[in-house]
Every structure is written in C-alpha cells, then in structure tokens.
PDB file of C-alpha atoms in Angstrom:
ATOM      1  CA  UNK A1376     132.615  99.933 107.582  1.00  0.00           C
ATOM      2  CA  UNK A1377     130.398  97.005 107.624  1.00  0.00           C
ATOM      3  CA  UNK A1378     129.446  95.410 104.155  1.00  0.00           C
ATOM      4  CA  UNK A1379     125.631  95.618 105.514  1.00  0.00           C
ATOM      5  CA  UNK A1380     126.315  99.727 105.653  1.00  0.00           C
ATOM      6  CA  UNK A1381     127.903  99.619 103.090  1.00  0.00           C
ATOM      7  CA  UNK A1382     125.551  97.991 100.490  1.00  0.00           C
ATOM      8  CA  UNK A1383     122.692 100.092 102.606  1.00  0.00           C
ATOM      9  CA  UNK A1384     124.549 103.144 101.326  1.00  0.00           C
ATOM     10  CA  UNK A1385     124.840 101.818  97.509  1.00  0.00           C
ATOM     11  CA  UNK A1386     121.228 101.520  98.042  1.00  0.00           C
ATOM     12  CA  UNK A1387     121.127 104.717  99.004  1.00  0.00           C
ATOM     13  CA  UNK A1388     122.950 105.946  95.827  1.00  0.00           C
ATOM     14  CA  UNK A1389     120.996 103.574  93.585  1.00  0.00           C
ATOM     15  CA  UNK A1390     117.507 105.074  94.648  1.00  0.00           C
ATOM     16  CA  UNK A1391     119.033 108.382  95.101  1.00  0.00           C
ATOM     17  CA  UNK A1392     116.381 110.974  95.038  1.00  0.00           C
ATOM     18  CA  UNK A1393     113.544 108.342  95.555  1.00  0.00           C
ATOM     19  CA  UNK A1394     112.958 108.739  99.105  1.00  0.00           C
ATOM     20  CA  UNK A1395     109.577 106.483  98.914  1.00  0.00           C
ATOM     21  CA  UNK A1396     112.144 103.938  97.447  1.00  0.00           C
ATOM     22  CA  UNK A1397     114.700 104.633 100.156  1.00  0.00           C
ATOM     23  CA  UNK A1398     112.309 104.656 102.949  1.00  0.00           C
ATOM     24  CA  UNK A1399     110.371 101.355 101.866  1.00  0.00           C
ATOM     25  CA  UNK A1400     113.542  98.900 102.016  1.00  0.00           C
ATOM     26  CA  UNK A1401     114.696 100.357 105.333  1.00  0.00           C
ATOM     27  CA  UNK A1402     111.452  99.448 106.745  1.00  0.00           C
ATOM     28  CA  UNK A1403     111.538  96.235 104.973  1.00  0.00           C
ATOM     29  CA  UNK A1404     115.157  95.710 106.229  1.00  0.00           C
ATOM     30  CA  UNK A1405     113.800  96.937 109.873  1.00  0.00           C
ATOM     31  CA  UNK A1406     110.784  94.380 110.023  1.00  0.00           C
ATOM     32  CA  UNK A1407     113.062  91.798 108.690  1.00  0.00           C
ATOM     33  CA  UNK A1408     116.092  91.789 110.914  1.00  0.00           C
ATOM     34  CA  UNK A1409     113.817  92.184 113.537  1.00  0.00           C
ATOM     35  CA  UNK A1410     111.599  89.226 113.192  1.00  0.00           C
ATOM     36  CA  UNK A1411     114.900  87.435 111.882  1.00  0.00           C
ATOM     37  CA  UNK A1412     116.269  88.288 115.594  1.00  0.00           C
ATOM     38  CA  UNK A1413     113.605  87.645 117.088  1.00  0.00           C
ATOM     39  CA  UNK A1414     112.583  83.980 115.163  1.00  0.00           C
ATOM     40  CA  UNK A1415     116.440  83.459 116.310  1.00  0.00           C
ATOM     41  CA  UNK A1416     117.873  82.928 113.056  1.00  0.00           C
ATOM     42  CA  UNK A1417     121.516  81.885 112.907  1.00  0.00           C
ATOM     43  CA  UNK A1418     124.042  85.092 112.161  1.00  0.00           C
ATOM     44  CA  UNK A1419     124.703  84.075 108.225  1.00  0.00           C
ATOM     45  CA  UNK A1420     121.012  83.816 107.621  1.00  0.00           C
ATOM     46  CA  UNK A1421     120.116  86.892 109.366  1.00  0.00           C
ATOM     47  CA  UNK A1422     123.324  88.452 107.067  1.00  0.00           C
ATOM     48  CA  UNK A1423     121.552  86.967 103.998  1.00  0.00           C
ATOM     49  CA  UNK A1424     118.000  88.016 104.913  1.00  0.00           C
ATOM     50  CA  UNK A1425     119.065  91.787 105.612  1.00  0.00           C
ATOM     51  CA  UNK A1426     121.243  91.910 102.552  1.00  0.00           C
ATOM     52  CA  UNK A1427     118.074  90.702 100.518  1.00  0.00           C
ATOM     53  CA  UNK A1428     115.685  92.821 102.412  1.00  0.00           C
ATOM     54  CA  UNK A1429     117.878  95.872 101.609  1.00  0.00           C
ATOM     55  CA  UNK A1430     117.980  95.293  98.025  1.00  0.00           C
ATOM     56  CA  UNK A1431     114.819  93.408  97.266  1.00  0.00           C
ATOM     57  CA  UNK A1432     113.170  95.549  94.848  1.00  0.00           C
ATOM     58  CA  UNK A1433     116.449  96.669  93.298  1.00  0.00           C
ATOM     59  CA  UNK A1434     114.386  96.016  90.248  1.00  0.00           C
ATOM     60  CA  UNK A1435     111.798  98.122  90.255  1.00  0.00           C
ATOM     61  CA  UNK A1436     113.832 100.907  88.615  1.00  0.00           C
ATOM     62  CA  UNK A1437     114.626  99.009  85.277  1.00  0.00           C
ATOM     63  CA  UNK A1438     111.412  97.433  84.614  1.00  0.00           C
ATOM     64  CA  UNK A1439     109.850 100.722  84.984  1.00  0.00           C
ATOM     65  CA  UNK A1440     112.297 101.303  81.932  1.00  0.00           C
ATOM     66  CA  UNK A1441     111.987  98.319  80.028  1.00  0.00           C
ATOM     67  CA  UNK A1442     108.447  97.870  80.694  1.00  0.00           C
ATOM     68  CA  UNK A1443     106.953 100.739  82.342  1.00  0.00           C
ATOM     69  CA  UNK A1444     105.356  98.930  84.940  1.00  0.00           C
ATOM     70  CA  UNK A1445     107.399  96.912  88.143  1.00  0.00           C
ATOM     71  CA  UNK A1446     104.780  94.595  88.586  1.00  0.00           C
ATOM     72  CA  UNK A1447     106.354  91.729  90.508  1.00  0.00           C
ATOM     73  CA  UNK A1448     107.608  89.060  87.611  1.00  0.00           C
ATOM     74  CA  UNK A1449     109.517  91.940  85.939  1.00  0.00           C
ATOM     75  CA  UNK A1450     110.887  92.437  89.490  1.00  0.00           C
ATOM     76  CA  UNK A1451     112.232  89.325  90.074  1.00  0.00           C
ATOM     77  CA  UNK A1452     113.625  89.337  86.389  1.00  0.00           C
ATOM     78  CA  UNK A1453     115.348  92.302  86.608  1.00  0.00           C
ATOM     79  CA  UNK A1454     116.164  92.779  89.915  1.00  0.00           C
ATOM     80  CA  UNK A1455     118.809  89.679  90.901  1.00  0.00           C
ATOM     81  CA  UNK A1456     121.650  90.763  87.671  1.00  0.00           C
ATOM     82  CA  UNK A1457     122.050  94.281  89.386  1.00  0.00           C
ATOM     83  CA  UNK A1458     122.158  92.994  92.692  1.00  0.00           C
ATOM     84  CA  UNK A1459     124.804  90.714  91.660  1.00  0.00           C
ATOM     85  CA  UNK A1460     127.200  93.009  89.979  1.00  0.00           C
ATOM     86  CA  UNK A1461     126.648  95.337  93.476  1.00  0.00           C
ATOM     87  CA  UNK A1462     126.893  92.605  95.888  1.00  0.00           C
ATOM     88  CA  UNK A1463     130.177  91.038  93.754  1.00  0.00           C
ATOM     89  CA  UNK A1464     131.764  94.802  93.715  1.00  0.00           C
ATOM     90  CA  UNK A1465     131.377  94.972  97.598  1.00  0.00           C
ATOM     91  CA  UNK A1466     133.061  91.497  97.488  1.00  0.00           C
ATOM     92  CA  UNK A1467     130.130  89.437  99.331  1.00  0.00           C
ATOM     93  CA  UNK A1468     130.864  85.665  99.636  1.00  0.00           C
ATOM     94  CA  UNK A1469     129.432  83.864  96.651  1.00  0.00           C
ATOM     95  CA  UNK A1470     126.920  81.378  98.520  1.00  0.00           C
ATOM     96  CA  UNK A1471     125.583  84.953 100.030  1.00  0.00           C
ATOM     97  CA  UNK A1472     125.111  86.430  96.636  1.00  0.00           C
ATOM     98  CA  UNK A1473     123.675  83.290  95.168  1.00  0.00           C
ATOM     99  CA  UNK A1474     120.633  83.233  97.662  1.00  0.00           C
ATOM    100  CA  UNK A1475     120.356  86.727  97.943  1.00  0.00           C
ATOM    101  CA  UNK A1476     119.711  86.848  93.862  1.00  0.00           C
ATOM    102  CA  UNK A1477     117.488  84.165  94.599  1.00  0.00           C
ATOM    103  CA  UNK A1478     115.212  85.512  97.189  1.00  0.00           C
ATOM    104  CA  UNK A1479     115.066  89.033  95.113  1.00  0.00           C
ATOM    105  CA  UNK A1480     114.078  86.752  92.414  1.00  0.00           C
ATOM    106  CA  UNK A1481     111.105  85.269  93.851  1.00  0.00           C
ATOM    107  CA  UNK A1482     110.236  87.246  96.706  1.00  0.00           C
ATOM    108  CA  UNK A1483     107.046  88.221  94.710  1.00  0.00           C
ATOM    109  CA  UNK A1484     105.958  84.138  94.624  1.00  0.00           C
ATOM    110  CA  UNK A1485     104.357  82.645  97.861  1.00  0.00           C
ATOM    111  CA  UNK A1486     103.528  79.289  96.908  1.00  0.00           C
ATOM    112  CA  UNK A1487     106.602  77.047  97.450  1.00  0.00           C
ATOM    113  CA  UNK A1488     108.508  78.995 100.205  1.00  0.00           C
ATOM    114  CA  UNK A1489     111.912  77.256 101.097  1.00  0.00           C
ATOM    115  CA  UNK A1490     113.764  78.650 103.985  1.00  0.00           C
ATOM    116  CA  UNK A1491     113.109  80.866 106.907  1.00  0.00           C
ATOM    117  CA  UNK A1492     114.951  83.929 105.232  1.00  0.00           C
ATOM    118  CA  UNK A1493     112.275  84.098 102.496  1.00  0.00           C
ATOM    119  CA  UNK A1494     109.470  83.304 104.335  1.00  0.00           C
ATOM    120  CA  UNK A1495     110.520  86.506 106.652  1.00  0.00           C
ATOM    121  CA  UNK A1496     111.577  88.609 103.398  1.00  0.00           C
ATOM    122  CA  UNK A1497     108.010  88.176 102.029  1.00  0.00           C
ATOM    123  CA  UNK A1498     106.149  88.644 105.623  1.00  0.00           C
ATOM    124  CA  UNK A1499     108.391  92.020 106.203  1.00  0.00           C
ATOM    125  CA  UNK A1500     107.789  93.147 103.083  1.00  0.00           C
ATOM    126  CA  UNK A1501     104.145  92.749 103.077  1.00  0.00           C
ATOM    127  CA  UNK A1502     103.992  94.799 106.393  1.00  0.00           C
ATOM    128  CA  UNK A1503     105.265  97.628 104.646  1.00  0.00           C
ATOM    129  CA  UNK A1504     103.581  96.841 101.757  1.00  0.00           C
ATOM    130  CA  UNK A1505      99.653  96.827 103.258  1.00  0.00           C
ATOM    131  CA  UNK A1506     100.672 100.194 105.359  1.00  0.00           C
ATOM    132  CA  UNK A1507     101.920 101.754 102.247  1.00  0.00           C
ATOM    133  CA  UNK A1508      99.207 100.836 100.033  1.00  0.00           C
ATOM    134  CA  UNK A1509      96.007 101.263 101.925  1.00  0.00           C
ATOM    135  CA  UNK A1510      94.589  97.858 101.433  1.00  0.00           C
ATOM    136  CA  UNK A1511      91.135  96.847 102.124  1.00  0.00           C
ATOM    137  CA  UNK A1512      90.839  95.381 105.410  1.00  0.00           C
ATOM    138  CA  UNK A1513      89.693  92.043 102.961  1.00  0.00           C
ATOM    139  CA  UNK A1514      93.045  91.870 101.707  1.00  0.00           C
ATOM    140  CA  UNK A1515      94.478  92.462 104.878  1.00  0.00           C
ATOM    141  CA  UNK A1516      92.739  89.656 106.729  1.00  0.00           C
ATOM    142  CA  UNK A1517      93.197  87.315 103.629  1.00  0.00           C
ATOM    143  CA  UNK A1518      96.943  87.964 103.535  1.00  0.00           C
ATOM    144  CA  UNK A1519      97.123  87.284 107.619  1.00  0.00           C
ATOM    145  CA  UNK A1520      95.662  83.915 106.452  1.00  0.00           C
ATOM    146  CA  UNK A1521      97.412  82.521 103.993  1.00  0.00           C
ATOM    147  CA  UNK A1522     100.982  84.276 104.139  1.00  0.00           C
ATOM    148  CA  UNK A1523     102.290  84.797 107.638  1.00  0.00           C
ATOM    149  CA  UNK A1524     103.995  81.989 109.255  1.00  0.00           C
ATOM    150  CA  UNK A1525     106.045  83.207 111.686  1.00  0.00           C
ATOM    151  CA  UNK A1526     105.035  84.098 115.494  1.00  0.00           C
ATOM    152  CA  UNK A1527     106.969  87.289 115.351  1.00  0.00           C
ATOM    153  CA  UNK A1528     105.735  88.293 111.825  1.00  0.00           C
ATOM    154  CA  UNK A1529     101.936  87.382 113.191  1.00  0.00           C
ATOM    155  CA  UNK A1530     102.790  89.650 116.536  1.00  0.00           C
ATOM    156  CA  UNK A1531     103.720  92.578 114.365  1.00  0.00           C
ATOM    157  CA  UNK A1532     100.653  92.110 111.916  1.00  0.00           C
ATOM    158  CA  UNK A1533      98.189  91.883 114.609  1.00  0.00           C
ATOM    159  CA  UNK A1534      99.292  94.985 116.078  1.00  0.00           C
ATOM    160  CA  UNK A1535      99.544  97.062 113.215  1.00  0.00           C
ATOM    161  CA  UNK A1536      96.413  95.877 111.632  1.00  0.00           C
ATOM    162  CA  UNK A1537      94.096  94.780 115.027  1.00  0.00           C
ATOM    163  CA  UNK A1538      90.888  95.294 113.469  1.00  0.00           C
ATOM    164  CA  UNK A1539      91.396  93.854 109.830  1.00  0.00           C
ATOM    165  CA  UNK A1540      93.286  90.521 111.346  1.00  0.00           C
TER     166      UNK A1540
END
C-alpha cells in the first residue's frame, strides 16, 4: 500500500470516531493536492504537501487535553511530536518528516510564508475552513485579500465564495 494510504488510514484511526475531524483533513488533503497538481508542483513537494495536509491538525486532539481549547499556537505546539513518531513508524524519509513537522507547526502563521507547499497548506485549509465555519462574507473577502496567492487557490475561492470575493 502506498505510505500516503497508509498514513491517511492512521489518520483515520487517530480521529477515529470524529468524523468532522476525519472529513475536514480529507477535504484539506483534496483542495491541496489539487491546487498542488494543478500549480504543477514537483512529485516530492506534492508528497510533502499531502502528507502535511493529511495530518495538519493532528494536534487538535491533545491541546483540547492539555488546554481545553485547539486554538492555533497550541496546534502547532502539539501537533508536529505526534506527527513525527507516526510519520517515523511508517518509515517516511527524514527531510519529509522534517518539513512536514514544520508546516503542521506553523500552518496557523501567515506572515512569513516560505515555500509553495505551505502557502497551498494554508490556502486549502482555509477553503475548508470558511465553508465549515460560516464566516462573514467580511472575513471572507478580507482573507481573499491578504492570504491567497496562488491562481488555482484564487479559482477555487472565487467559485465557492462568488459573492463575498
């Protein structure tokens, strides 16, 4: 089996039972690989960004236990250890599990983005996010602004939001 399937499927058992959990980093891993495919990334980056798409907010479970919130710096605290210890057991290339940690570790911070892998992590994972969250068509428009980058990610955003962009 594919290491992608099969660290989609320790996701899987991870979040078992959370199906808003489950569902929310396949359609982050969906929107990613897609712009990453369609932005023509290289095949190792478009390995790294799916691997960090599909475990970005592997976090989220134990800062709602150490903190009882998963706001996004307790995220990006938590969430790289675990994702190394699953990534190492499935035997992923170290350079691979170095920038995956990396990108789960900041993919809540947009000021500084380095690298076309995070800049599509955060734009994929702010589609989902604005869909799932029911922002205001303010923060909609303001995040069209001053986030997305990419032509693809821009393509997607204007059709799934047409009136707030």
């Amino acid at each position: 089996m594919d290491t992608l399937a099969l660290l989609a499927m320790k996701m899987i058992d991870y979040d078992a039972g959370d199906r808003r959990r489950i569902n929310h980093f396949f359609k982050v891993t969906s929107y990613a690989r897609t712009i990453g495919e369609k932005e023509q990334l290289d095949e190792s980056t478009l390995f790294i960004l799916t691997a960090a798409a599909l475990t970005h907010d592997i976090g989220i479970k134990v800062s709602m236990e150490k903190y009882g919130n998963c706001d996004g710096p307790h995220q990006e605290k938590e969430g790289p250890p675990i994702a190394e210890k699953m990534l190492s057991g499935l035997s992923f290339d170290r350079a691979v599990i170095d920038r995956v940690c990396w990108l789960i570790g900041h993919h809540h911070t947009y000021t500084d983005v380095n690298g076309i892998d995070y800049q599509i992590l955060i734009e994929a994972d702010f589609l989902v996010n604005l869909d799932e969250g029911g922002a205001s068509p303010e923060t909609i428009a303001h995040v069209r602004k001053t986030i997305f980058k990419t032509k693809t990610g821009l393509a997607i955003f204007d059709r799934l939001f047409p009136a707030e962009g």
